[in-house]
mmCIF file of C-alpha atoms and ligand atoms in Angstrom:
data_model
loop_
_atom_site.group_PDB
_atom_site.id
_atom_site.type_symbol
_atom_site.label_atom_id
_atom_site.label_comp_id
_atom_site.label_asym_id
_atom_site.label_seq_id
_atom_site.Cartn_x
_atom_site.Cartn_y
_atom_site.Cartn_z
ATOM 1 C CA MET A 455 12.613 -62.588 32.607
ATOM 2 C CA LYS A 456 9.329 -61.352 32.842
ATOM 3 C CA ILE A 457 8.057 -58.267 32.642
ATOM 4 C CA ALA A 458 6.918 -58.890 35.110
ATOM 5 C CA GLU A 459 9.706 -59.718 37.279
ATOM 6 C CA ILE A 460 11.018 -56.287 36.703
ATOM 7 C CA PHE A 461 8.127 -54.472 38.403
ATOM 8 C CA GLN A 462 8.989 -55.999 41.496
ATOM 9 C CA GLN A 463 12.347 -55.213 41.163
ATOM 10 C CA LYS A 464 12.646 -51.513 40.001
ATOM 11 C CA LYS A 465 9.857 -48.912 38.006
ATOM 12 C CA PRO A 466 11.110 -49.959 34.134
ATOM 13 C CA ILE A 467 12.496 -47.330 31.561
ATOM 14 C CA SER A 468 11.251 -48.947 28.741
ATOM 15 C CA PHE A 469 11.683 -47.774 25.376
ATOM 16 C CA GLU A 470 9.040 -48.482 21.629
ATOM 17 C CA ILE A 471 11.001 -49.588 18.482
ATOM 18 C CA PHE A 472 8.625 -50.972 15.734
ATOM 19 C CA PRO A 473 10.503 -52.554 12.581
ATOM 20 C CA PRO A 474 11.842 -51.777 9.840
ATOM 21 C CA LYS A 475 10.130 -51.516 6.221
ATOM 22 C CA GLY A 476 12.025 -53.108 3.974
ATOM 23 C CA GLU A 477 14.870 -55.367 3.583
ATOM 24 C CA LEU A 478 14.906 -56.250 8.165
ATOM 25 C CA SER A 479 18.975 -56.896 8.617
ATOM 26 C CA THR A 480 19.197 -53.493 7.791
ATOM 27 C CA GLU A 481 23.144 -52.173 9.640
ATOM 28 C CA SER A 482 20.861 -48.638 9.693
ATOM 29 C CA PHE A 483 18.820 -50.532 11.866
ATOM 30 C CA HIS A 484 20.477 -52.915 13.760
ATOM 31 C CA ALA A 485 22.900 -48.756 14.420
ATOM 32 C CA THR A 486 19.484 -48.214 16.558
ATOM 33 C CA LEU A 487 19.293 -50.930 18.505
ATOM 34 C CA SER A 488 22.890 -51.166 19.597
ATOM 35 C CA ALA A 489 22.380 -46.783 20.101
ATOM 36 C CA LEU A 490 19.585 -47.425 22.200
ATOM 37 C CA SER A 491 21.144 -50.341 24.129
ATOM 38 C CA LYS A 492 23.663 -48.418 24.915
ATOM 39 C CA LEU A 493 20.825 -46.722 27.684
ATOM 40 C CA SER A 494 20.152 -50.036 28.893
ATOM 41 C CA PRO A 495 16.793 -49.227 28.824
ATOM 42 C CA ASP A 496 15.114 -52.090 31.172
ATOM 43 C CA TYR A 497 13.255 -53.713 28.104
ATOM 44 C CA ILE A 498 12.136 -52.333 24.802
ATOM 45 C CA SER A 499 9.283 -53.373 23.021
ATOM 46 C CA VAL A 500 8.461 -54.207 19.134
ATOM 47 C CA THR A 501 5.258 -53.393 17.616
ATOM 48 C CA CYS A 502 3.384 -55.398 15.680
ATOM 49 C CA SER A 503 1.707 -54.249 11.798
ATOM 50 C CA ALA A 504 -1.877 -55.237 12.822
ATOM 51 C CA GLY A 505 -2.750 -56.495 9.275
ATOM 52 C CA GLY A 506 -3.394 -60.369 9.367
ATOM 53 C CA SER A 507 -0.322 -61.087 7.314
ATOM 54 C CA GLY A 508 2.856 -59.695 5.821
ATOM 55 C CA GLY A 509 5.682 -57.964 8.413
ATOM 56 C CA ARG A 510 4.500 -59.305 11.612
ATOM 57 C CA GLU A 511 7.502 -62.834 11.813
ATOM 58 C CA ARG A 512 9.525 -58.978 11.969
ATOM 59 C CA THR A 513 7.997 -58.764 14.788
ATOM 60 C CA ALA A 514 9.396 -61.881 17.519
ATOM 61 C CA VAL A 515 13.024 -62.023 15.061
ATOM 62 C CA LEU A 516 13.879 -58.832 16.318
ATOM 63 C CA ALA A 517 12.262 -59.311 19.768
ATOM 64 C CA GLY A 518 14.132 -62.094 19.848
ATOM 65 C CA SER A 519 17.360 -60.071 18.474
ATOM 66 C CA ILE A 520 16.771 -57.419 21.368
ATOM 67 C CA ARG A 521 17.487 -60.121 24.255
ATOM 68 C CA LYS A 522 20.295 -62.526 22.055
ATOM 69 C CA ASP A 523 22.068 -60.240 20.846
ATOM 70 C CA TYR A 524 21.483 -57.344 23.038
ATOM 71 C CA GLY A 525 21.092 -58.572 26.067
ATOM 72 C CA ILE A 526 18.078 -56.200 26.595
ATOM 73 C CA GLU A 527 14.490 -58.011 27.690
ATOM 74 C CA SER A 528 12.340 -57.072 24.833
ATOM 75 C CA CYS A 529 8.202 -57.371 24.795
ATOM 76 C CA ALA A 530 6.659 -58.460 21.631
ATOM 77 C CA HIS A 531 3.578 -56.648 20.680
ATOM 78 C CA LEU A 532 0.876 -58.717 19.236
ATOM 79 C CA THR A 533 -2.620 -58.084 17.886
ATOM 80 C CA CYS A 534 -5.155 -60.396 16.734
ATOM 81 C CA ILE A 535 -7.536 -58.532 14.678
ATOM 82 C CA ASN A 536 -7.570 -59.335 11.131
ATOM 83 C CA SER A 537 -5.887 -62.423 12.333
ATOM 84 C CA ASP A 538 -7.981 -66.070 11.616
ATOM 85 C CA GLU A 539 -7.030 -69.237 13.855
ATOM 86 C CA GLN A 540 -3.678 -70.433 11.436
ATOM 87 C CA MET A 541 -1.965 -66.775 11.383
ATOM 88 C CA LEU A 542 -2.491 -66.566 15.092
ATOM 89 C CA CYS A 543 -0.812 -69.732 16.157
ATOM 90 C CA GLU A 544 1.644 -69.106 13.115
ATOM 91 C CA ASP A 545 2.699 -65.907 15.662
ATOM 92 C CA VAL A 546 2.389 -67.689 18.729
ATOM 93 C CA GLN A 547 4.547 -70.792 17.059
ATOM 94 C CA ARG A 548 7.263 -67.390 15.863
ATOM 95 C CA LEU A 549 7.851 -65.794 19.689
ATOM 96 C CA HIS A 550 8.509 -69.313 20.599
ATOM 97 C CA ASP A 551 11.304 -70.151 18.131
ATOM 98 C CA ALA A 552 12.140 -66.900 18.772
ATOM 99 C CA GLY A 553 12.340 -66.820 22.748
ATOM 100 C CA VAL A 554 10.487 -64.217 23.157
ATOM 101 C CA GLU A 555 8.326 -64.443 26.912
ATOM 102 C CA ASN A 556 6.842 -60.825 27.281
ATOM 103 C CA VAL A 557 4.114 -59.752 25.107
ATOM 104 C CA LEU A 558 2.066 -57.053 24.297
ATOM 105 C CA ALA A 559 -1.158 -58.167 23.934
ATOM 106 C CA LEU A 560 -3.821 -55.528 20.763
ATOM 107 C CA ARG A 561 -6.535 -55.596 19.106
ATOM 108 C CA GLY A 562 -4.741 -54.240 16.301
ATOM 109 C CA ASP A 563 -6.903 -51.407 14.237
ATOM 110 C CA VAL A 564 -9.586 -53.202 11.548
ATOM 111 C CA ILE A 565 -7.818 -53.065 7.906
ATOM 112 C CA PRO A 566 -11.000 -52.451 5.977
ATOM 113 C CA GLY A 567 -11.725 -55.666 4.064
ATOM 114 C CA SER A 568 -9.884 -58.356 5.843
ATOM 115 C CA THR A 569 -12.539 -60.651 7.994
ATOM 116 C CA ALA A 570 -10.511 -63.021 9.785
ATOM 117 C CA ARG A 571 -11.223 -61.836 13.131
ATOM 118 C CA VAL A 572 -10.206 -65.229 15.526
ATOM 119 C CA PHE A 573 -11.395 -62.254 18.083
ATOM 120 C CA ARG A 574 -12.998 -59.366 18.855
ATOM 121 C CA TYR A 575 -10.742 -57.649 21.928
ATOM 122 C CA ALA A 576 -7.551 -58.136 23.058
ATOM 123 C CA SER A 577 -9.198 -59.817 26.942
ATOM 124 C CA GLN A 578 -10.289 -62.621 23.888
ATOM 125 C CA LEU A 579 -6.140 -62.613 22.512
ATOM 126 C CA MET A 580 -5.123 -62.891 26.278
ATOM 127 C CA ARG A 581 -7.078 -65.082 27.413
ATOM 128 C CA ARG A 582 -5.908 -67.567 24.543
ATOM 129 C CA LEU A 583 -2.992 -67.011 25.617
ATOM 130 C CA GLN A 584 -1.971 -67.924 29.503
ATOM 131 C CA ALA A 585 -1.808 -71.149 27.857
ATOM 132 C CA GLU A 586 1.312 -70.963 26.096
ATOM 133 C CA GLY A 587 3.273 -69.160 29.483
ATOM 134 C CA PHE A 588 4.212 -65.936 28.412
ATOM 135 C CA CYS A 589 4.115 -62.672 30.539
ATOM 136 C CA MET A 590 1.394 -60.484 28.890
ATOM 137 C CA GLY A 591 0.789 -56.456 28.809
ATOM 138 C CA GLY A 592 -2.418 -54.773 27.623
ATOM 139 C CA ALA A 593 -2.785 -51.264 26.312
ATOM 140 C CA CYS A 594 -5.129 -48.545 28.208
ATOM 141 C CA TYR A 595 -5.774 -45.052 27.384
ATOM 142 C CA PRO A 596 -5.912 -42.452 30.111
ATOM 143 C CA GLU A 597 -8.352 -39.843 27.771
ATOM 144 C CA GLY A 598 -10.518 -43.138 27.075
ATOM 145 C CA HIS A 599 -10.385 -44.632 23.582
ATOM 146 C CA ILE A 600 -11.488 -43.329 20.332
ATOM 147 C CA GLU A 601 -13.729 -45.654 19.748
ATOM 148 C CA CYS A 602 -15.509 -46.524 22.954
ATOM 149 C CA ALA A 603 -17.774 -43.539 23.691
ATOM 150 C CA ASP A 604 -18.255 -43.728 27.163
ATOM 151 C CA PRO A 605 -14.429 -44.003 29.440
ATOM 152 C CA GLU A 606 -16.444 -46.591 33.072
ATOM 153 C CA GLU A 607 -16.981 -48.600 30.289
ATOM 154 C CA ASP A 608 -13.991 -48.003 28.748
ATOM 155 C CA LEU A 609 -12.313 -48.626 32.913
ATOM 156 C CA ARG A 610 -14.589 -51.852 32.478
ATOM 157 C CA HIS A 611 -12.955 -53.453 29.762
ATOM 158 C CA LEU A 612 -9.308 -52.615 31.096
ATOM 159 C CA TYR A 613 -10.713 -53.992 34.028
ATOM 160 C CA GLU A 614 -11.135 -57.422 32.094
ATOM 161 C CA LYS A 615 -7.837 -57.580 30.765
ATOM 162 C CA GLN A 616 -6.610 -57.400 33.747
ATOM 163 C CA GLU A 617 -8.307 -60.112 34.709
ATOM 164 C CA ALA A 618 -7.692 -62.588 31.906
ATOM 165 C CA GLY A 619 -4.196 -62.033 32.199
ATOM 166 C CA ALA A 620 -2.013 -59.425 31.977
ATOM 167 C CA SER A 621 0.130 -57.944 33.685
ATOM 168 C CA PHE A 622 0.938 -54.873 32.674
ATOM 169 C CA PHE A 623 -0.020 -52.199 31.219
ATOM 170 C CA VAL A 624 0.932 -49.017 29.043
ATOM 171 C CA THR A 625 -0.359 -45.865 28.097
ATOM 172 C CA GLN A 626 -1.435 -44.321 25.099
ATOM 173 C CA LEU A 627 0.584 -41.526 24.291
ATOM 174 C CA PHE A 628 -0.263 -38.078 26.515
ATOM 175 C CA PHE A 629 0.486 -34.897 26.948
ATOM 176 C CA ASP A 630 -2.062 -33.867 29.578
ATOM 177 C CA ASN A 631 -0.230 -35.210 32.963
ATOM 178 C CA THR A 632 -3.363 -34.366 35.008
ATOM 179 C CA CYS A 633 -5.224 -36.674 32.131
ATOM 180 C CA PHE A 634 -3.477 -39.891 33.101
ATOM 181 C CA TYR A 635 -3.628 -39.101 36.956
ATOM 182 C CA ARG A 636 -7.324 -39.100 36.815
ATOM 183 C CA PHE A 637 -7.715 -42.595 34.756
ATOM 184 C CA LEU A 638 -5.185 -43.912 37.155
ATOM 185 C CA GLU A 639 -6.693 -42.513 40.230
ATOM 186 C CA LYS A 640 -10.568 -44.604 38.888
ATOM 187 C CA ALA A 641 -8.823 -47.627 37.378
ATOM 188 C CA ARG A 642 -7.274 -47.883 40.833
ATOM 189 C CA GLY A 643 -10.639 -46.952 42.141
ATOM 190 C CA ILE A 644 -12.780 -50.736 40.154
ATOM 191 C CA GLY A 645 -9.404 -52.927 41.180
ATOM 192 C CA VAL A 646 -7.085 -52.715 38.116
ATOM 193 C CA HIS A 647 -3.409 -53.244 41.168
ATOM 194 C CA ILE A 648 -0.690 -54.249 38.185
ATOM 195 C CA PRO A 649 1.612 -51.540 37.292
ATOM 196 C CA ILE A 650 0.327 -48.745 34.441
ATOM 197 C CA THR A 651 3.558 -46.773 32.601
ATOM 198 C CA PRO A 652 2.781 -43.891 31.000
ATOM 199 C CA GLY A 653 3.639 -43.765 26.924
ATOM 200 C CA VAL A 654 4.943 -40.585 26.183
ATOM 201 C CA MET A 655 6.244 -39.424 22.307
ATOM 202 C CA PRO A 656 8.200 -36.360 22.911
ATOM 203 C CA ILE A 657 6.363 -33.278 19.826
ATOM 204 C CA LEU A 658 8.647 -33.327 16.858
ATOM 205 C CA SER A 659 6.566 -31.905 14.296
ATOM 206 C CA LYS A 660 3.190 -29.844 13.621
ATOM 207 C CA ALA A 661 2.517 -32.741 11.129
ATOM 208 C CA GLN A 662 3.239 -35.898 13.692
ATOM 209 C CA ILE A 663 0.964 -34.005 16.029
ATOM 210 C CA GLU A 664 -1.649 -33.825 13.574
ATOM 211 C CA ARG A 665 -1.704 -37.717 12.700
ATOM 212 C CA MET A 666 -0.873 -38.301 16.303
ATOM 213 C CA ILE A 667 -4.872 -36.873 17.743
ATOM 214 C CA PHE A 668 -5.973 -37.918 15.026
ATOM 215 C CA THR A 669 -5.613 -41.316 14.781
ATOM 216 C CA CYS A 670 -5.376 -40.894 18.490
ATOM 217 C CA GLY A 671 -7.527 -38.495 19.817
ATOM 218 C CA ALA A 672 -4.577 -36.765 23.158
ATOM 219 C CA SER A 673 -5.634 -33.989 23.624
ATOM 220 C CA LEU A 674 -3.640 -30.635 23.646
ATOM 221 C CA PRO A 675 -2.507 -28.378 26.350
ATOM 222 C CA SER A 676 -2.006 -25.421 25.900
ATOM 223 C CA ASP A 677 2.133 -25.262 26.106
ATOM 224 C CA ILE A 678 2.324 -27.359 23.158
ATOM 225 C CA ILE A 679 -0.685 -25.145 21.350
ATOM 226 C CA ARG A 680 2.097 -22.927 22.219
ATOM 227 C CA ILE A 681 4.649 -24.676 21.295
ATOM 228 C CA LEU A 682 3.785 -25.272 18.256
ATOM 229 C CA TYR A 683 3.237 -21.988 16.791
ATOM 230 C CA ARG A 684 5.944 -20.643 17.583
ATOM 231 C CA TYR A 685 8.089 -22.793 16.613
ATOM 232 C CA GLU A 686 6.496 -23.719 13.466
ATOM 233 C CA ASN A 687 9.065 -22.511 10.230
ATOM 234 C CA ASP A 688 11.911 -23.622 13.085
ATOM 235 C CA PRO A 689 12.078 -27.392 12.652
ATOM 236 C CA ASP A 690 15.381 -27.359 14.831
ATOM 237 C CA SER A 691 14.283 -25.199 17.672
ATOM 238 C CA LEU A 692 10.922 -27.242 17.830
ATOM 239 C CA ARG A 693 12.568 -30.796 18.776
ATOM 240 C CA LYS A 694 14.317 -29.305 21.538
ATOM 241 C CA ALA A 695 11.260 -27.862 22.449
ATOM 242 C CA GLY A 696 9.429 -30.817 22.978
ATOM 243 C CA ILE A 697 12.217 -33.375 24.274
ATOM 244 C CA ASP A 698 12.171 -30.364 26.625
ATOM 245 C CA TYR A 699 8.669 -30.249 27.533
ATOM 246 C CA ALA A 700 8.698 -34.513 27.620
ATOM 247 C CA VAL A 701 11.529 -33.749 30.054
ATOM 248 C CA ARG A 702 9.200 -32.307 32.286
ATOM 249 C CA GLN A 703 6.302 -34.302 31.371
ATOM 250 C CA ILE A 704 9.012 -37.552 32.482
ATOM 251 C CA ARG A 705 9.702 -35.975 36.092
ATOM 252 C CA ASP A 706 6.280 -34.368 37.200
ATOM 253 C CA LEU A 707 4.906 -38.283 36.797
ATOM 254 C CA GLN A 708 8.559 -39.506 38.209
ATOM 255 C CA ALA A 709 7.277 -37.160 40.444
ATOM 256 C CA HIS A 710 3.929 -38.266 41.068
ATOM 257 C CA GLY A 711 4.715 -42.374 41.642
ATOM 258 C CA ALA A 712 4.263 -43.639 37.961
ATOM 259 C CA ASP A 713 5.129 -46.764 37.242
ATOM 260 C CA GLY A 714 8.102 -46.970 34.775
ATOM 261 C CA ILE A 715 7.735 -44.441 31.921
ATOM 262 C CA HIS A 716 7.217 -46.170 28.175
ATOM 263 C CA ILE A 717 9.359 -43.593 25.528
ATOM 264 C CA TYR A 718 7.665 -44.451 22.282
ATOM 265 C CA THR A 719 11.616 -43.887 19.808
ATOM 266 C CA MET A 720 10.026 -43.972 16.932
ATOM 267 C CA ASN A 721 13.052 -45.747 15.846
ATOM 268 C CA ARG A 722 15.524 -42.547 16.728
ATOM 269 C CA PRO A 723 18.085 -43.428 19.597
ATOM 270 C CA GLN A 724 18.797 -39.893 19.543
ATOM 271 C CA ILE A 725 15.075 -38.778 21.556
ATOM 272 C CA ALA A 726 15.483 -41.997 23.627
ATOM 273 C CA THR A 727 19.910 -40.461 24.747
ATOM 274 C CA ASP A 728 17.905 -36.772 24.830
ATOM 275 C CA ILE A 729 15.217 -37.024 26.865
ATOM 276 C CA LEU A 730 17.776 -39.559 29.231
ATOM 277 C CA GLU A 731 20.576 -36.927 29.894
ATOM 278 C CA GLY A 732 17.640 -34.335 30.385
ATOM 279 C CA LEU A 733 16.463 -35.962 33.628
ATOM 280 C CA ARG A 734 19.654 -36.566 34.640
HETATM 281 P P1 FAD B 2177 -9.272 -53.827 22.903
HETATM 282 O O1 FAD B 2177 -8.873 -54.201 25.090
HETATM 283 O O2 FAD B 2177 -10.022 -54.840 23.195
HETATM 284 O O3 FAD B 2177 -10.506 -52.340 22.851
HETATM 285 C C1 FAD B 2177 -10.870 -51.483 21.590
HETATM 286 C C2 FAD B 2177 -12.166 -50.997 21.542
HETATM 287 O O4 FAD B 2177 -12.815 -52.265 22.025
HETATM 288 C C3 FAD B 2177 -12.250 -50.739 22.957
HETATM 289 O O5 FAD B 2177 -13.008 -48.934 22.728
HETATM 290 C C4 FAD B 2177 -13.091 -51.039 24.331
HETATM 291 O O6 FAD B 2177 -13.198 -50.464 25.374
HETATM 292 C C5 FAD B 2177 -14.140 -51.883 23.344
HETATM 293 N N1 FAD B 2177 -13.988 -53.014 24.322
HETATM 294 C C6 FAD B 2177 -13.182 -54.252 24.107
HETATM 295 N N2 FAD B 2177 -13.425 -55.399 25.022
HETATM 296 C C7 FAD B 2177 -14.811 -54.879 24.904
HETATM 297 C C8 FAD B 2177 -15.691 -55.559 25.082
HETATM 298 N N3 FAD B 2177 -15.184 -57.439 26.348
HETATM 299 N N4 FAD B 2177 -17.219 -55.304 25.020
HETATM 300 C C9 FAD B 2177 -17.835 -53.956 23.956
HETATM 301 N N5 FAD B 2177 -16.522 -53.312 23.966
HETATM 302 C C10 FAD B 2177 -15.292 -53.995 24.689
HETATM 303 N N6 FAD B 2177 -1.714 -51.145 17.583
HETATM 304 C C11 FAD B 2177 -1.301 -52.234 15.893
HETATM 305 O O7 FAD B 2177 -1.725 -52.846 14.906
HETATM 306 N N7 FAD B 2177 -0.015 -52.278 16.942
HETATM 307 C C12 FAD B 2177 0.534 -51.850 17.843
HETATM 308 O O8 FAD B 2177 2.257 -53.195 18.206
HETATM 309 C C13 FAD B 2177 0.664 -52.111 18.415
HETATM 310 N N8 FAD B 2177 1.177 -51.373 19.307
HETATM 311 C C14 FAD B 2177 0.418 -51.024 20.879
HETATM 312 C C15 FAD B 2177 0.658 -50.213 22.029
HETATM 313 C C16 FAD B 2177 0.102 -49.456 22.732
HETATM 314 C C17 FAD B 2177 0.716 -49.251 24.936
HETATM 315 C C18 FAD B 2177 -0.603 -48.437 23.091
HETATM 316 C C19 FAD B 2177 -1.217 -47.623 23.614
HETATM 317 C C20 FAD B 2177 -1.234 -48.852 21.767
HETATM 318 C C21 FAD B 2177 -1.498 -50.300 20.397
HETATM 319 N N9 FAD B 2177 -2.012 -49.943 18.841
HETATM 320 C C22 FAD B 2177 -0.907 -51.279 18.580
HETATM 321 C C23 FAD B 2177 -3.496 -49.844 18.783
HETATM 322 C C24 FAD B 2177 -4.483 -50.773 19.207
HETATM 323 O O9 FAD B 2177 -4.213 -51.780 18.802
HETATM 324 C C25 FAD B 2177 -5.519 -49.203 19.765
HETATM 325 O O10 FAD B 2177 -5.332 -48.591 20.256
HETATM 326 C C26 FAD B 2177 -6.506 -50.407 19.240
HETATM 327 O O11 FAD B 2177 -7.220 -49.659 18.382
HETATM 328 C C27 FAD B 2177 -7.258 -51.465 20.382
HETATM 329 O O12 FAD B 2177 -6.448 -52.183 21.049
HETATM 330 P P2 FAD B 2177 -6.698 -52.713 22.250
HETATM 331 O O13 FAD B 2177 -5.846 -53.826 23.123
HETATM 332 O O14 FAD B 2177 -6.324 -51.662 23.734
HETATM 333 O O15 FAD B 2177 -8.023 -53.444 21.585
#
């Protein structure tokens, strides 16, 4: 089923996973999928290594397996910045072979030394994929993409992705809902009308947060800083407080009518389980 059709029926709860390193069909990974599928998400998206080679076939295989073996709709991420035309054609063929219907079309991050560059921007990839029949989603950034100095310009590029065929957007993680609400208002104001699903990642450790801030530039509300300070040396309490924060964040987003919720599970089904239980 196309994710655009799911959005016509409901506000989906979706999960994100990443392909495991090493042997693909490890028992533990399928245990992860099995546990996640019991939570009945509306779809599961599978990330894709931004490298032009190595490991990319796993995304298609896993996205296909989620549909076929677990009966849950899937979405395969696809990046383009480090690929040439042939690599892209191979990626697309793998997605078709695996029976994947939904693709999150992304630019990806530049790998130092890579010169492939079939496309420079996600909107170009989307135009290229239009003829392939996928339902396409795209990424968006409530606090602006880290490389773009001007948030208004970033929004114009978001609009271009809708024009290029995107049917839905999923946001980068954020901790401050007011950033999302401001962004949403501006996006709607310039004519972005497709669903925009907020992406939520619970805090689990100080190191994880430091990495996230550095790579995506998410700002930290004082509540998060207090949690990190208070439980710095108490990982169990930090995890619990992180889940509680994510539950409160999601409740607030739902109360504001958010177009679904996307949970970054970090391949830990217990995180998704605890969040969904907290929401009940
Ligand atoms: P784009 O939409 O192309 O934007 C990239 C930058 O270029 C922005 O600063 C934008 O403002 C600018 N820009 C866009 N169009 C133009 C134009 N015409 N002229 C000038 N500037 C322009 N990465 C992975 O490697 N694998 C994944 O699986 C993955 N999954 C993700 C899932 C989500 C939900 C999100 C939010 C991000 C994900 N990423 C993933 C990270 C993503 O690849 C990076 O954030 C990347 O830097 C930008 O990708 P994009 O598709 O948003 O790029």
